[in-house]
């Protein structure tokens, strides 16, 4: 039958015809399989076409046949996006390749202990909110593997620096009539006040003041038919004064009445 291959048949072939930027194909003779490394230096699918001659053990020549090998390109990682962010911001990295149709898988390589939010994933975008709990810059390394069809491309990495943000809070209580100088401003009323600055890395630093102005009710109630004066305010201490004597302190008059 014409489909039977005699035992110990060997094969020979010429240098393959190739498309595009394909190299590495060599001629060989008296072999039973095609071995070799084909290099595709382009970003498109290429093909090597071998013309194979068959020879039986007795030295008889069989029919030539064509053998074609498809060589996929090697994908390389390219990316755009913000690789320096502030704590609480989202790392937005768009993954692309010189080979159209490339897909991507990433894992987490190095990550600072103060950073949370970095996760492995797949797709053409890394969108992750990253938090830095320290007062020093932290680092996340995404290790990205590109794939074109079933072929793994060149593994590469992307470093994202996460800079800290700072927040400082103060609580101040004053007596009525007093004032406080805070962050180059003067405040005399109760309230919450903010001052914002930018670090050398361009991240916000927030200063927050909680100001409480304490007022005292100095009114009194006359009791016992006008004999006793009773202070309306409940306080930690009292000191009665003589209004007719230039507010001179009255000795031992240190109770609420």
CSV table of C-alpha atoms in Angstrom, one decimal:
chain,number,residue,atom,x,y,z
A,1,UNK,CA,0.0,0.0,0.0
A,2,UNK,CA,1.2,3.5,-0.7
A,3,UNK,CA,0.6,4.5,2.9
A,4,UNK,CA,3.0,2.0,4.4
A,5,UNK,CA,6.4,3.4,5.5
A,6,UNK,CA,9.2,0.8,5.3
A,7,UNK,CA,11.1,0.1,8.4
A,8,UNK,CA,14.4,2.1,8.8
A,9,UNK,CA,13.3,4.7,6.3
A,10,UNK,CA,15.4,7.9,6.8
A,11,UNK,CA,14.6,11.5,5.9
A,12,UNK,CA,16.5,14.4,4.5
A,13,UNK,CA,15.6,18.0,3.9
A,14,UNK,CA,16.9,21.2,2.6
A,15,UNK,CA,17.1,24.5,4.4
A,16,UNK,CA,13.5,25.5,4.9
A,17,UNK,CA,11.7,28.3,3.2
A,18,UNK,CA,10.7,30.8,5.8
A,19,UNK,CA,8.5,33.9,6.0
A,20,UNK,CA,9.5,37.2,7.6
A,21,UNK,CA,12.2,37.3,10.2
A,22,UNK,CA,12.5,33.6,10.9
A,23,UNK,CA,16.0,32.1,11.3
A,24,UNK,CA,17.6,28.9,12.6
A,25,UNK,CA,16.4,26.4,10.0
A,26,UNK,CA,19.2,24.1,8.7
A,27,UNK,CA,19.4,21.2,6.2
A,28,UNK,CA,20.1,17.7,7.3
A,29,UNK,CA,20.2,14.1,5.9
A,30,UNK,CA,19.6,10.5,7.0
A,31,UNK,CA,17.6,11.5,10.1
A,32,UNK,CA,14.3,10.2,11.5
A,33,UNK,CA,13.1,13.5,13.0
A,34,UNK,CA,13.5,17.3,12.4
A,35,UNK,CA,15.5,18.9,15.2
A,36,UNK,CA,16.5,22.5,15.5
A,37,UNK,CA,15.8,25.9,17.0
A,38,UNK,CA,13.7,28.3,15.0
A,39,UNK,CA,13.9,32.0,16.1
A,40,UNK,CA,11.1,34.4,15.3
A,41,UNK,CA,12.5,37.9,15.7
A,42,UNK,CA,9.3,39.6,14.5
A,43,UNK,CA,6.1,40.4,16.3
A,44,UNK,CA,4.0,38.3,13.9
A,45,UNK,CA,3.4,34.6,13.3
A,46,UNK,CA,5.9,33.1,10.9
A,47,UNK,CA,6.2,29.8,9.1
A,48,UNK,CA,9.0,27.4,8.1
A,49,UNK,CA,8.3,25.1,5.2
A,50,UNK,CA,10.5,22.0,4.9
A,51,UNK,CA,10.7,19.8,1.8
A,52,UNK,CA,11.5,16.3,3.0
A,53,UNK,CA,13.0,13.4,1.0
A,54,UNK,CA,12.5,9.8,2.1
A,55,UNK,CA,15.0,7.0,1.6
A,56,UNK,CA,14.4,3.4,2.4
A,57,UNK,CA,17.0,1.1,4.0
A,58,UNK,CA,17.7,-0.3,0.5
A,59,UNK,CA,18.5,3.2,-0.8
A,60,UNK,CA,15.3,3.7,-2.7
A,61,UNK,CA,14.0,7.2,-3.0
A,62,UNK,CA,10.4,7.8,-2.0
A,63,UNK,CA,8.0,10.7,-2.7
A,64,UNK,CA,8.9,14.1,-1.3
A,65,UNK,CA,6.5,15.7,1.1
A,66,UNK,CA,6.0,19.2,2.6
A,67,UNK,CA,6.2,19.8,6.4
A,68,UNK,CA,5.3,23.2,7.8
A,69,UNK,CA,6.1,24.6,11.2
A,70,UNK,CA,4.3,27.6,12.6
A,71,UNK,CA,6.5,29.7,14.9
A,72,UNK,CA,4.7,32.2,17.2
A,73,UNK,CA,6.5,35.4,18.2
A,74,UNK,CA,7.8,36.1,21.7
A,75,UNK,CA,5.7,38.7,23.6
A,76,UNK,CA,7.5,41.5,25.4
A,77,UNK,CA,5.9,43.6,28.2
A,78,UNK,CA,5.2,47.3,27.8
A,79,UNK,CA,3.2,49.4,30.2
A,80,UNK,CA,1.9,52.9,30.8
A,81,UNK,CA,0.6,54.3,34.0
A,82,UNK,CA,1.5,55.8,37.4
A,83,UNK,CA,4.3,53.8,39.1
A,84,UNK,CA,4.6,56.4,41.8
A,85,UNK,CA,1.5,57.0,43.9
A,86,UNK,CA,0.4,58.3,47.3
A,87,UNK,CA,-1.1,56.0,50.0
A,88,UNK,CA,-4.8,55.4,49.3
A,89,UNK,CA,-4.5,56.1,45.6
A,90,UNK,CA,-5.0,53.5,42.9
A,91,UNK,CA,-2.1,52.1,40.9
A,92,UNK,CA,-3.4,52.2,37.3
A,93,UNK,CA,-1.1,50.2,34.9
A,94,UNK,CA,-2.1,49.4,31.3
A,95,UNK,CA,-0.2,46.4,30.0
A,96,UNK,CA,0.6,46.1,26.3
A,97,UNK,CA,2.9,44.2,24.1
A,98,UNK,CA,4.5,44.5,20.7
A,99,UNK,CA,2.6,41.3,19.8
A,100,UNK,CA,-1.1,41.9,19.1
A,101,UNK,CA,-3.3,39.5,21.0
A,102,UNK,CA,-1.0,39.1,24.0
A,103,UNK,CA,-2.6,38.3,27.4
A,104,UNK,CA,-1.1,38.9,30.8
A,105,UNK,CA,-0.8,37.2,34.2
A,106,UNK,CA,0.9,38.9,37.2
A,107,UNK,CA,2.0,37.8,40.6
A,108,UNK,CA,3.3,39.8,43.5
A,109,UNK,CA,7.1,39.7,43.9
A,110,UNK,CA,8.7,42.0,46.5
A,111,UNK,CA,6.3,44.0,48.7
A,112,UNK,CA,7.0,46.2,51.7
A,113,UNK,CA,5.5,45.0,55.0
A,114,UNK,CA,3.7,48.4,55.3
A,115,UNK,CA,1.8,48.0,52.0
A,116,UNK,CA,-1.7,46.4,51.7
A,117,UNK,CA,-3.9,46.0,48.6
A,118,UNK,CA,-1.4,44.3,46.2
A,119,UNK,CA,-3.0,41.1,44.7
A,120,UNK,CA,-2.1,38.7,41.8
A,121,UNK,CA,-4.4,38.8,38.7
A,122,UNK,CA,-4.9,38.6,35.0
A,123,UNK,CA,-5.9,41.0,32.3
A,124,UNK,CA,-4.6,44.0,30.5
A,125,UNK,CA,-4.9,46.5,33.4
A,126,UNK,CA,-3.7,46.5,37.0
A,127,UNK,CA,-6.1,48.6,39.0
A,128,UNK,CA,-5.4,48.3,42.7
A,129,UNK,CA,-5.8,50.7,45.6
A,130,UNK,CA,-2.6,50.6,47.7
A,131,UNK,CA,-2.3,51.7,51.3
A,132,UNK,CA,1.0,52.5,53.1
A,133,UNK,CA,0.7,52.4,56.8
A,134,UNK,CA,4.2,53.7,57.5
A,135,UNK,CA,5.9,57.1,57.2
A,136,UNK,CA,8.4,55.8,54.7
A,137,UNK,CA,8.0,55.0,51.0
A,138,UNK,CA,7.0,51.4,50.3
A,139,UNK,CA,7.4,49.2,47.2
A,140,UNK,CA,5.3,46.7,45.3
A,141,UNK,CA,6.8,44.6,42.5
A,142,UNK,CA,4.4,43.1,40.0
A,143,UNK,CA,5.9,40.2,38.1
A,144,UNK,CA,4.2,40.0,34.8
A,145,UNK,CA,4.2,37.1,32.3
A,146,UNK,CA,2.9,37.8,28.8
A,147,UNK,CA,1.3,35.0,26.7
A,148,UNK,CA,0.6,34.8,23.0
A,149,UNK,CA,-1.6,31.8,22.4
A,150,UNK,CA,0.1,29.0,24.3
A,151,UNK,CA,3.6,30.6,24.1
A,152,UNK,CA,5.0,32.3,27.2
A,153,UNK,CA,6.8,35.6,26.5
A,154,UNK,CA,9.5,37.4,28.4
A,155,UNK,CA,8.8,37.7,32.1
A,156,UNK,CA,9.2,41.3,33.3
A,157,UNK,CA,8.5,43.3,36.4
A,158,UNK,CA,6.9,46.6,37.3
A,159,UNK,CA,7.9,48.5,40.5
A,160,UNK,CA,5.3,50.7,42.1
A,161,UNK,CA,6.4,53.1,44.8
A,162,UNK,CA,3.7,54.0,47.4
A,163,UNK,CA,4.6,57.2,49.2
A,164,UNK,CA,3.1,58.0,52.6
A,165,UNK,CA,0.5,60.6,53.5
A,166,UNK,CA,0.4,62.3,57.0
A,167,UNK,CA,-2.3,63.4,59.3
A,168,UNK,CA,-1.9,65.2,62.5
A,169,UNK,CA,-4.7,66.0,65.0
A,170,UNK,CA,-4.7,68.4,67.9
A,171,UNK,CA,-7.4,69.0,70.6
A,172,UNK,CA,-7.2,72.4,72.3
A,173,UNK,CA,-9.6,73.9,74.9
A,174,UNK,CA,-9.6,77.6,75.8
A,175,UNK,CA,-11.5,79.9,78.0
A,176,UNK,CA,-13.8,82.4,76.5
A,177,UNK,CA,-11.9,85.5,75.4
A,178,UNK,CA,-8.7,83.6,74.7
A,179,UNK,CA,-7.3,82.8,71.3
A,180,UNK,CA,-5.0,80.3,69.7
A,181,UNK,CA,-2.4,80.8,66.9
A,182,UNK,CA,-2.4,77.7,64.8
A,183,UNK,CA,-0.8,77.1,61.4
A,184,UNK,CA,-0.4,80.8,60.8
A,185,UNK,CA,-4.0,81.6,61.6
A,186,UNK,CA,-5.8,83.0,64.7
A,187,UNK,CA,-8.9,81.2,66.0
A,188,UNK,CA,-11.3,82.4,68.7
A,189,UNK,CA,-14.4,80.2,68.0
A,190,UNK,CA,-15.1,76.5,68.6
A,191,UNK,CA,-14.8,74.3,65.6
A,192,UNK,CA,-12.7,71.9,63.5
A,193,UNK,CA,-10.1,73.5,61.4
A,194,UNK,CA,-7.8,72.1,58.6
A,195,UNK,CA,-4.5,73.0,57.0
A,196,UNK,CA,-3.1,71.1,54.1
A,197,UNK,CA,0.4,70.8,52.8
A,198,UNK,CA,2.2,68.8,50.2
A,199,UNK,CA,5.2,66.6,50.8
A,200,UNK,CA,8.3,66.4,48.6
A,201,UNK,CA,6.7,63.4,46.9
A,202,UNK,CA,3.5,65.4,46.1
A,203,UNK,CA,1.4,63.7,48.7
A,204,UNK,CA,-1.0,65.5,51.1
A,205,UNK,CA,-0.3,66.2,54.7
A,206,UNK,CA,-3.3,67.2,56.7
A,207,UNK,CA,-3.3,69.1,60.0
A,208,UNK,CA,-6.5,69.0,62.0
A,209,UNK,CA,-7.4,71.2,64.9
A,210,UNK,CA,-10.4,70.5,67.2
A,211,UNK,CA,-10.9,73.7,69.2
A,212,UNK,CA,-13.3,74.0,72.1
A,213,UNK,CA,-14.0,77.4,73.7
A,214,UNK,CA,-15.3,77.0,77.2
A,215,UNK,CA,-17.6,79.7,78.5
A,216,UNK,CA,-18.7,80.2,82.1
A,217,UNK,CA,-22.1,81.5,83.2
A,218,UNK,CA,-21.2,84.2,85.8
A,219,UNK,CA,-24.8,84.8,86.7
A,220,UNK,CA,-26.1,84.1,90.2
A,221,UNK,CA,-29.4,83.3,91.9
A,222,UNK,CA,-30.5,85.1,95.0
A,223,UNK,CA,-31.8,82.7,97.6
A,224,UNK,CA,-33.1,82.7,101.2
A,225,UNK,CA,-34.8,86.1,100.8
A,226,UNK,CA,-31.8,87.9,99.5
A,227,UNK,CA,-29.4,86.6,102.1
A,228,UNK,CA,-27.6,83.9,99.9
A,229,UNK,CA,-26.0,84.2,96.5
A,230,UNK,CA,-25.9,80.9,94.5
A,231,UNK,CA,-23.6,80.5,91.4
A,232,UNK,CA,-25.6,79.1,88.5
A,233,UNK,CA,-22.5,77.3,87.0
A,234,UNK,CA,-21.3,74.0,88.4
A,235,UNK,CA,-17.5,74.2,88.4
A,236,UNK,CA,-14.5,72.6,89.9
A,237,UNK,CA,-13.8,75.7,92.1
A,238,UNK,CA,-15.2,79.1,93.1
A,239,UNK,CA,-13.9,82.4,94.3
A,240,UNK,CA,-16.3,85.2,95.3
A,241,UNK,CA,-15.2,88.8,94.9
A,242,UNK,CA,-16.4,92.1,96.2
A,243,UNK,CA,-17.6,94.1,93.2
A,244,UNK,CA,-17.6,97.4,95.2
A,245,UNK,CA,-13.9,96.9,96.2
A,246,UNK,CA,-12.4,96.6,92.8
A,247,UNK,CA,-13.3,92.8,92.6
A,248,UNK,CA,-11.2,92.0,95.6
A,249,UNK,CA,-11.3,88.4,96.7
A,250,UNK,CA,-13.5,87.6,99.7
A,251,UNK,CA,-11.6,85.4,102.1
A,252,UNK,CA,-12.9,81.8,102.5
A,253,UNK,CA,-15.7,82.5,99.9
A,254,UNK,CA,-14.8,79.5,97.8
A,255,UNK,CA,-18.1,77.5,97.6
A,256,UNK,CA,-20.9,77.6,95.1
A,257,UNK,CA,-22.9,79.9,97.4
